[in-house]
Short mmCIF file of C-alpha atoms in Angstrom, two decimals:
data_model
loop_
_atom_site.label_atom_id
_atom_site.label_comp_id
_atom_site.label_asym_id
_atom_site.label_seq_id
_atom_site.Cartn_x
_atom_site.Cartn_y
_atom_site.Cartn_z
CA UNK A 1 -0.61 -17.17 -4.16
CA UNK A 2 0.30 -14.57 -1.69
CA UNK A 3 1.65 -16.07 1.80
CA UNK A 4 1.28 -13.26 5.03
CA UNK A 5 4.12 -13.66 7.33
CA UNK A 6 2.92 -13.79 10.77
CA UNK A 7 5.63 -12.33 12.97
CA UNK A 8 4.93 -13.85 16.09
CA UNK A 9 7.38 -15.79 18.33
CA UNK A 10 5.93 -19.24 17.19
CA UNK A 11 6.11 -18.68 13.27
CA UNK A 12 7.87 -21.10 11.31
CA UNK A 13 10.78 -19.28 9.65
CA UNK A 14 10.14 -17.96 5.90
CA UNK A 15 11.33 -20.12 2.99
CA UNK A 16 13.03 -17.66 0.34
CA UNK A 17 13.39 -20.52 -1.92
CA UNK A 18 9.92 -19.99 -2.41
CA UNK A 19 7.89 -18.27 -5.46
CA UNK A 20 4.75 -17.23 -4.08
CA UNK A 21 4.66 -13.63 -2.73
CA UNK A 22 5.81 -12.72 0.77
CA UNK A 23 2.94 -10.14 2.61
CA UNK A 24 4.69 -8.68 5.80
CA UNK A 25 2.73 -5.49 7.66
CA UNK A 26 5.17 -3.20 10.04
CA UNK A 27 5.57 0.39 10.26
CA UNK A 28 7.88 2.36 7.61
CA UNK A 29 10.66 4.04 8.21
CA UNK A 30 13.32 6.05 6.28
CA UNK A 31 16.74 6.41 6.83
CA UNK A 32 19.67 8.13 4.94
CA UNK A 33 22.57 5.57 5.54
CA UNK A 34 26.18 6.27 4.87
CA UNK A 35 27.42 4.54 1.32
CA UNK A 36 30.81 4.36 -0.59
CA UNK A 37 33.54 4.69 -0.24
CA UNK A 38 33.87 3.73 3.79
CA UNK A 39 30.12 3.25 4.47
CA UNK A 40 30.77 4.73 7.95
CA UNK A 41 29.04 8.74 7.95
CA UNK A 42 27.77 10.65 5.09
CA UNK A 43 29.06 14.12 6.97
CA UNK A 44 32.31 12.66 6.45
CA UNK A 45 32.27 12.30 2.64
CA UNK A 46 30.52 9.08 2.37
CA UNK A 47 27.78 8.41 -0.55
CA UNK A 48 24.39 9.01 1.23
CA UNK A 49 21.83 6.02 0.74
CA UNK A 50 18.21 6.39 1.05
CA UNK A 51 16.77 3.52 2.64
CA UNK A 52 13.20 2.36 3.22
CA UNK A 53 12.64 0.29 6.40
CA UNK A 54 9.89 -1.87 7.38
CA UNK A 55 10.05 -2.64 10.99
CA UNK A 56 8.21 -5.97 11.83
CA UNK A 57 6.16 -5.99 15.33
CA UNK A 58 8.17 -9.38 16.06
CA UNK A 59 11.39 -10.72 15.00
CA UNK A 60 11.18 -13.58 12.05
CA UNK A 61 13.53 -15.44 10.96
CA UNK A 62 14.37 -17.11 7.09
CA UNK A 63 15.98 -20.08 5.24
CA UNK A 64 16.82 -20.99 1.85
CA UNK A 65 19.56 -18.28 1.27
CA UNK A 66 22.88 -18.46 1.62
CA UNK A 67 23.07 -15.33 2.90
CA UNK A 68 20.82 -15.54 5.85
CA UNK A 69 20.72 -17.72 9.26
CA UNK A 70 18.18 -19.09 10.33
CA UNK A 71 19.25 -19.27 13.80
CA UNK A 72 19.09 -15.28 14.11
CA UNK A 73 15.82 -13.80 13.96
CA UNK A 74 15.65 -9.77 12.25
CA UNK A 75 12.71 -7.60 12.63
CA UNK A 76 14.19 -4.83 9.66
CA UNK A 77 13.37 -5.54 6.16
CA UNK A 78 14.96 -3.07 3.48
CA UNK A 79 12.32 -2.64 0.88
CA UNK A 80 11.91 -1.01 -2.63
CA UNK A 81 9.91 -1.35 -5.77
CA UNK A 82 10.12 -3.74 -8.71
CA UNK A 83 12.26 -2.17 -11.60
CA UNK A 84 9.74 -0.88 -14.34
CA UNK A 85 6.76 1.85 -14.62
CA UNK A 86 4.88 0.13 -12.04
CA UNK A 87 7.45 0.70 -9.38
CA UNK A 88 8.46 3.85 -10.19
CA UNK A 89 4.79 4.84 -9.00
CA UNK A 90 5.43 3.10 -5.79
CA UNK A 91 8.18 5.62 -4.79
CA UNK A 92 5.66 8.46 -4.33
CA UNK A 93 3.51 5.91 -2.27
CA UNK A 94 6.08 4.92 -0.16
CA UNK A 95 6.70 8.48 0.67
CA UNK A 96 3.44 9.21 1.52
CA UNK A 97 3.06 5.80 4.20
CA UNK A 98 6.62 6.97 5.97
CA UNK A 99 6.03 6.77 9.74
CA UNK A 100 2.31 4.58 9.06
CA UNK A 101 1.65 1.15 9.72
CA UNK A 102 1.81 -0.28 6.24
CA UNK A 103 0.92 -3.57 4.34
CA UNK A 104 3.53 -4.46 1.67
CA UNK A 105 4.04 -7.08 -0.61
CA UNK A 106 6.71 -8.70 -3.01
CA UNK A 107 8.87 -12.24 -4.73
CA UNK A 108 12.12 -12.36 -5.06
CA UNK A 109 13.79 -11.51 -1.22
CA UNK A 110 17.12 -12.40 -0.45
CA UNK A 111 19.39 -12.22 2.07
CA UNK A 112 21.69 -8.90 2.77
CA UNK A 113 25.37 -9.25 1.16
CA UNK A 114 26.79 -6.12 0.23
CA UNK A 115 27.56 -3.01 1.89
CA UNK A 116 24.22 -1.08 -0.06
CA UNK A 117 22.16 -3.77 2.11
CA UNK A 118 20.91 -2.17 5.37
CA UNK A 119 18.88 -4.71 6.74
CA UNK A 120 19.04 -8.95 7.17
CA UNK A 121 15.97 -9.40 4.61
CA UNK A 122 15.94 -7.51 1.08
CA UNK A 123 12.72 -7.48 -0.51
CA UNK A 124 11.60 -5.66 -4.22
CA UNK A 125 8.09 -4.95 -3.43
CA UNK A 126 5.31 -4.88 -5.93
CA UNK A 127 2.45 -2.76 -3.82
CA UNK A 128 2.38 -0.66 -0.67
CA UNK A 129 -0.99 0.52 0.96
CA UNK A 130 -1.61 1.35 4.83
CA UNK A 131 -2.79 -1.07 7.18
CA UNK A 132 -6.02 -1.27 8.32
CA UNK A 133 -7.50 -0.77 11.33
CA UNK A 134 -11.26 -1.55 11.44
CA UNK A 135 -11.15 0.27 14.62
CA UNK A 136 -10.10 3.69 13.37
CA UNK A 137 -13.31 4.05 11.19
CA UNK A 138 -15.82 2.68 13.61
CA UNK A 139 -18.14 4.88 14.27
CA UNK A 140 -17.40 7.17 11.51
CA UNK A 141 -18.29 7.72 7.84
CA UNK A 142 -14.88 6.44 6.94
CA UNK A 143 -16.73 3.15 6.07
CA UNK A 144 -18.88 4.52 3.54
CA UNK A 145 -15.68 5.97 1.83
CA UNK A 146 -14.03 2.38 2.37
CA UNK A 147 -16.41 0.26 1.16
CA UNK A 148 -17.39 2.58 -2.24
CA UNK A 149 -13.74 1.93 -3.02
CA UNK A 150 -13.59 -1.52 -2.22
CA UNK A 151 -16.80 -1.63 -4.79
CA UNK A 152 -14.90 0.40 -7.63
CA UNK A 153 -12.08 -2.74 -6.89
CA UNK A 154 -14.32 -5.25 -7.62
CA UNK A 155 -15.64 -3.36 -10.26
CA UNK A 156 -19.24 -3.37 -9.21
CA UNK A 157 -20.96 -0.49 -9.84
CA UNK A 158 -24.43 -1.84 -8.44
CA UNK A 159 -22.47 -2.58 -5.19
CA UNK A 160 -20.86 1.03 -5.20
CA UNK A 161 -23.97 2.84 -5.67
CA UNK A 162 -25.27 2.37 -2.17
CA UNK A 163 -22.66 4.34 -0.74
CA UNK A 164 -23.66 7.19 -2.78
CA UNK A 165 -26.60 9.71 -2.13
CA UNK A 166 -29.80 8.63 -3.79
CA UNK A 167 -29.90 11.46 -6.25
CA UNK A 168 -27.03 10.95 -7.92
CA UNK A 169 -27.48 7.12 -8.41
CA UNK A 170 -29.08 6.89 -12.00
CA UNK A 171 -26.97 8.98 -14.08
CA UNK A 172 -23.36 10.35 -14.25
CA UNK A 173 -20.15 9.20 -13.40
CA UNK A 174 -21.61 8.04 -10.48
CA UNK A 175 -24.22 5.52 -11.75
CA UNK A 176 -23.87 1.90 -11.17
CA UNK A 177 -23.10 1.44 -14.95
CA UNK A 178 -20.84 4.32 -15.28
CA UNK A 179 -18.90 2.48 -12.47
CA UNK A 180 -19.00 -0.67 -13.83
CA UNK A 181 -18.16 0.26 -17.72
CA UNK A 182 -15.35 1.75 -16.36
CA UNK A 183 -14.07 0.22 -13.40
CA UNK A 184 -14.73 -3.45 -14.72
CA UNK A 185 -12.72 -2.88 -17.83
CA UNK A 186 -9.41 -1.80 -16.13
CA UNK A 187 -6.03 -3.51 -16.60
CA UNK A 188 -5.18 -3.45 -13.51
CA UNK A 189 -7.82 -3.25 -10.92
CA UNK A 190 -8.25 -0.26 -8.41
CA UNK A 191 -5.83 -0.57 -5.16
CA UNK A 192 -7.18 1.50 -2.27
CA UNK A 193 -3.72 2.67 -0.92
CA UNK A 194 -5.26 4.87 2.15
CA UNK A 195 -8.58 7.09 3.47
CA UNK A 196 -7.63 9.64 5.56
CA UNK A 197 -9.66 12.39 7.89
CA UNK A 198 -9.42 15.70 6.74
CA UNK A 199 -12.43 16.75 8.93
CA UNK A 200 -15.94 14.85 9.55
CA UNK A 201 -17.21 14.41 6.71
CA UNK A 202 -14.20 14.74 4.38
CA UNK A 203 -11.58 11.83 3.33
CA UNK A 204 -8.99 12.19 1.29
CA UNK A 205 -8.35 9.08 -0.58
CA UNK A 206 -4.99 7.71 -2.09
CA UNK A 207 -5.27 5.28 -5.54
CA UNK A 208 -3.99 3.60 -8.25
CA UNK A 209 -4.86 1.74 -11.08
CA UNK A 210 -4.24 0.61 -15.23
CA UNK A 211 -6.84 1.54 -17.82
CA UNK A 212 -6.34 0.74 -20.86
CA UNK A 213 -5.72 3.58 -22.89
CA UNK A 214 -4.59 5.90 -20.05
CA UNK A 215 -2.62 3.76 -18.27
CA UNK A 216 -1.52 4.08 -14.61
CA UNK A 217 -3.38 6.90 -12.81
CA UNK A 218 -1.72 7.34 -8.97
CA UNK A 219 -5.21 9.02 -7.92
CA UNK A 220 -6.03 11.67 -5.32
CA UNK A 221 -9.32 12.21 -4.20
CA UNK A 222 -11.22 14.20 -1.75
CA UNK A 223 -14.46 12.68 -1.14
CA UNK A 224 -17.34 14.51 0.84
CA UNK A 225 -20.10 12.81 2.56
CA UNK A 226 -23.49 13.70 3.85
CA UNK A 227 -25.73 12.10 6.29
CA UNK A 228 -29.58 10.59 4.35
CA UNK A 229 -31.80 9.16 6.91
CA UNK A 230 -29.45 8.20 9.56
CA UNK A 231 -27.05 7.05 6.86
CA UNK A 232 -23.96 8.42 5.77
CA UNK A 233 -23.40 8.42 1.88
CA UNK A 234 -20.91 10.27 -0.46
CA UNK A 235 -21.87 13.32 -1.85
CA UNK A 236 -19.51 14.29 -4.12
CA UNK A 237 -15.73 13.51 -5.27
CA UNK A 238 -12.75 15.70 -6.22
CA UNK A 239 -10.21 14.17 -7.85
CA UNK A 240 -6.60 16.31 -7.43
CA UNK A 241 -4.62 14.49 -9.09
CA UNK A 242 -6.21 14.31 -12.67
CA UNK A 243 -7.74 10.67 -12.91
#
């Protein structure tokens, strides 16, 4: 069970005793923060820190941690990825949201108690992807590239194939059952991390995903659409990363 935090100035304050996974959307920032052995200015021999910040619309507050107060409200949370192969993939993600509004998601937060905490909430996030804003593809062939993906997620190729042009429907890796052989059978299923402009009709289109003799790809795409009787559909896709 995933619970979103809603950081509004009603919101009951977050239970870390908790197990289910905490959802909080703000924008990401990164900051270089001064470390041992004074923690005061890394340009005056301190260990420099690089920090991930997600900065919450509205203050929250938490209980059930020793380390927190549930009387002050914080609107920083200090994130990074699990430990494993999975989060080392997330680092190049999170570089790639910096400055974005993001979604992330995580278990296990706890309050800050040492001097390598720079923020009130610590959380070890298991997935990053941009927020999104229904209103920054309206209008646009963005959709078509958003729901395809959200098709190869589910993995239903029948589903995925209307978002493609007509001709390239029945055969190749583009077919319904292609999509489905493939993107049905995965470990872990497709994450659309973020579809962005790089003119008209061109996205390019951040990934990831387990297969099961691959394993994780952290996919690039550029995906190209055309417009079929009033309709826009994909025409083709790139992929630059490899998978």
């Amino acid at each position: 069970m995933t619970i979103c935090i809603n950081a509004s100035a009603n919101a009951a304050c977050i239970d870390l005793k908790q197990t289910d996974t905490l959802s909080f959307e703000g924008t990401l920032n990164y900051r270089i923060f001064p470390g041992p052995p004074n923690y005061e200015d890394v340009r005056k021999g301190d260990t420099p820190e690089p920090t991930y910040i997600l900065k919450l619309e509205e203050p929250i507050c938490a209980t059930g941690d020793e380390f927190v107060d549930q009387n002050v409200k914080f609107d920083r949370i200090q994130i990074f990825p699990e430990s494993g192969k999975a989060g080392q993939a997330l680092w190049r993600d999170l570089r790639g949201l910096i400055g974005q509004r993001v979604v992330v998601a995580g278990t296990g937060a706890f309050g800050r108690h040492t001097g390598h905490h720079h923020a009130a909430l610590m959380l070890p996030i298991a997935s990053v992807s941009a927020a999104f804003d229904p209103t920054k593809s309206h209008g646009t062939s963005m959709t078509t590239v958003q729901g395809f993906y959200l098709a190869l997620s589910a993995g239903n190729g029948e589903e995925a194939v209307k978002f493609v042009v007509p001709e390239k429907r029945s055969s190749g890796p583009l077919s319904a059952i292609a999509i489905r052989n493939f993107y049905s059978n995965l470990v872990e299923p497709l994450t659309l991390i973020d579809v962005a402009p790089t003119r008209s009709d061109e996205y390019r289109v951040r990934y990831t995903y387990v297969a099961p003799s691959r394993g994780r790809c952290d996919g690039e795409a550029l995906v190209r659409t055309t417009k079929v009787n009033g309709l826009n559909l994909i025409d083709s896709i790139k992929a630059i990363s490899g998978c």
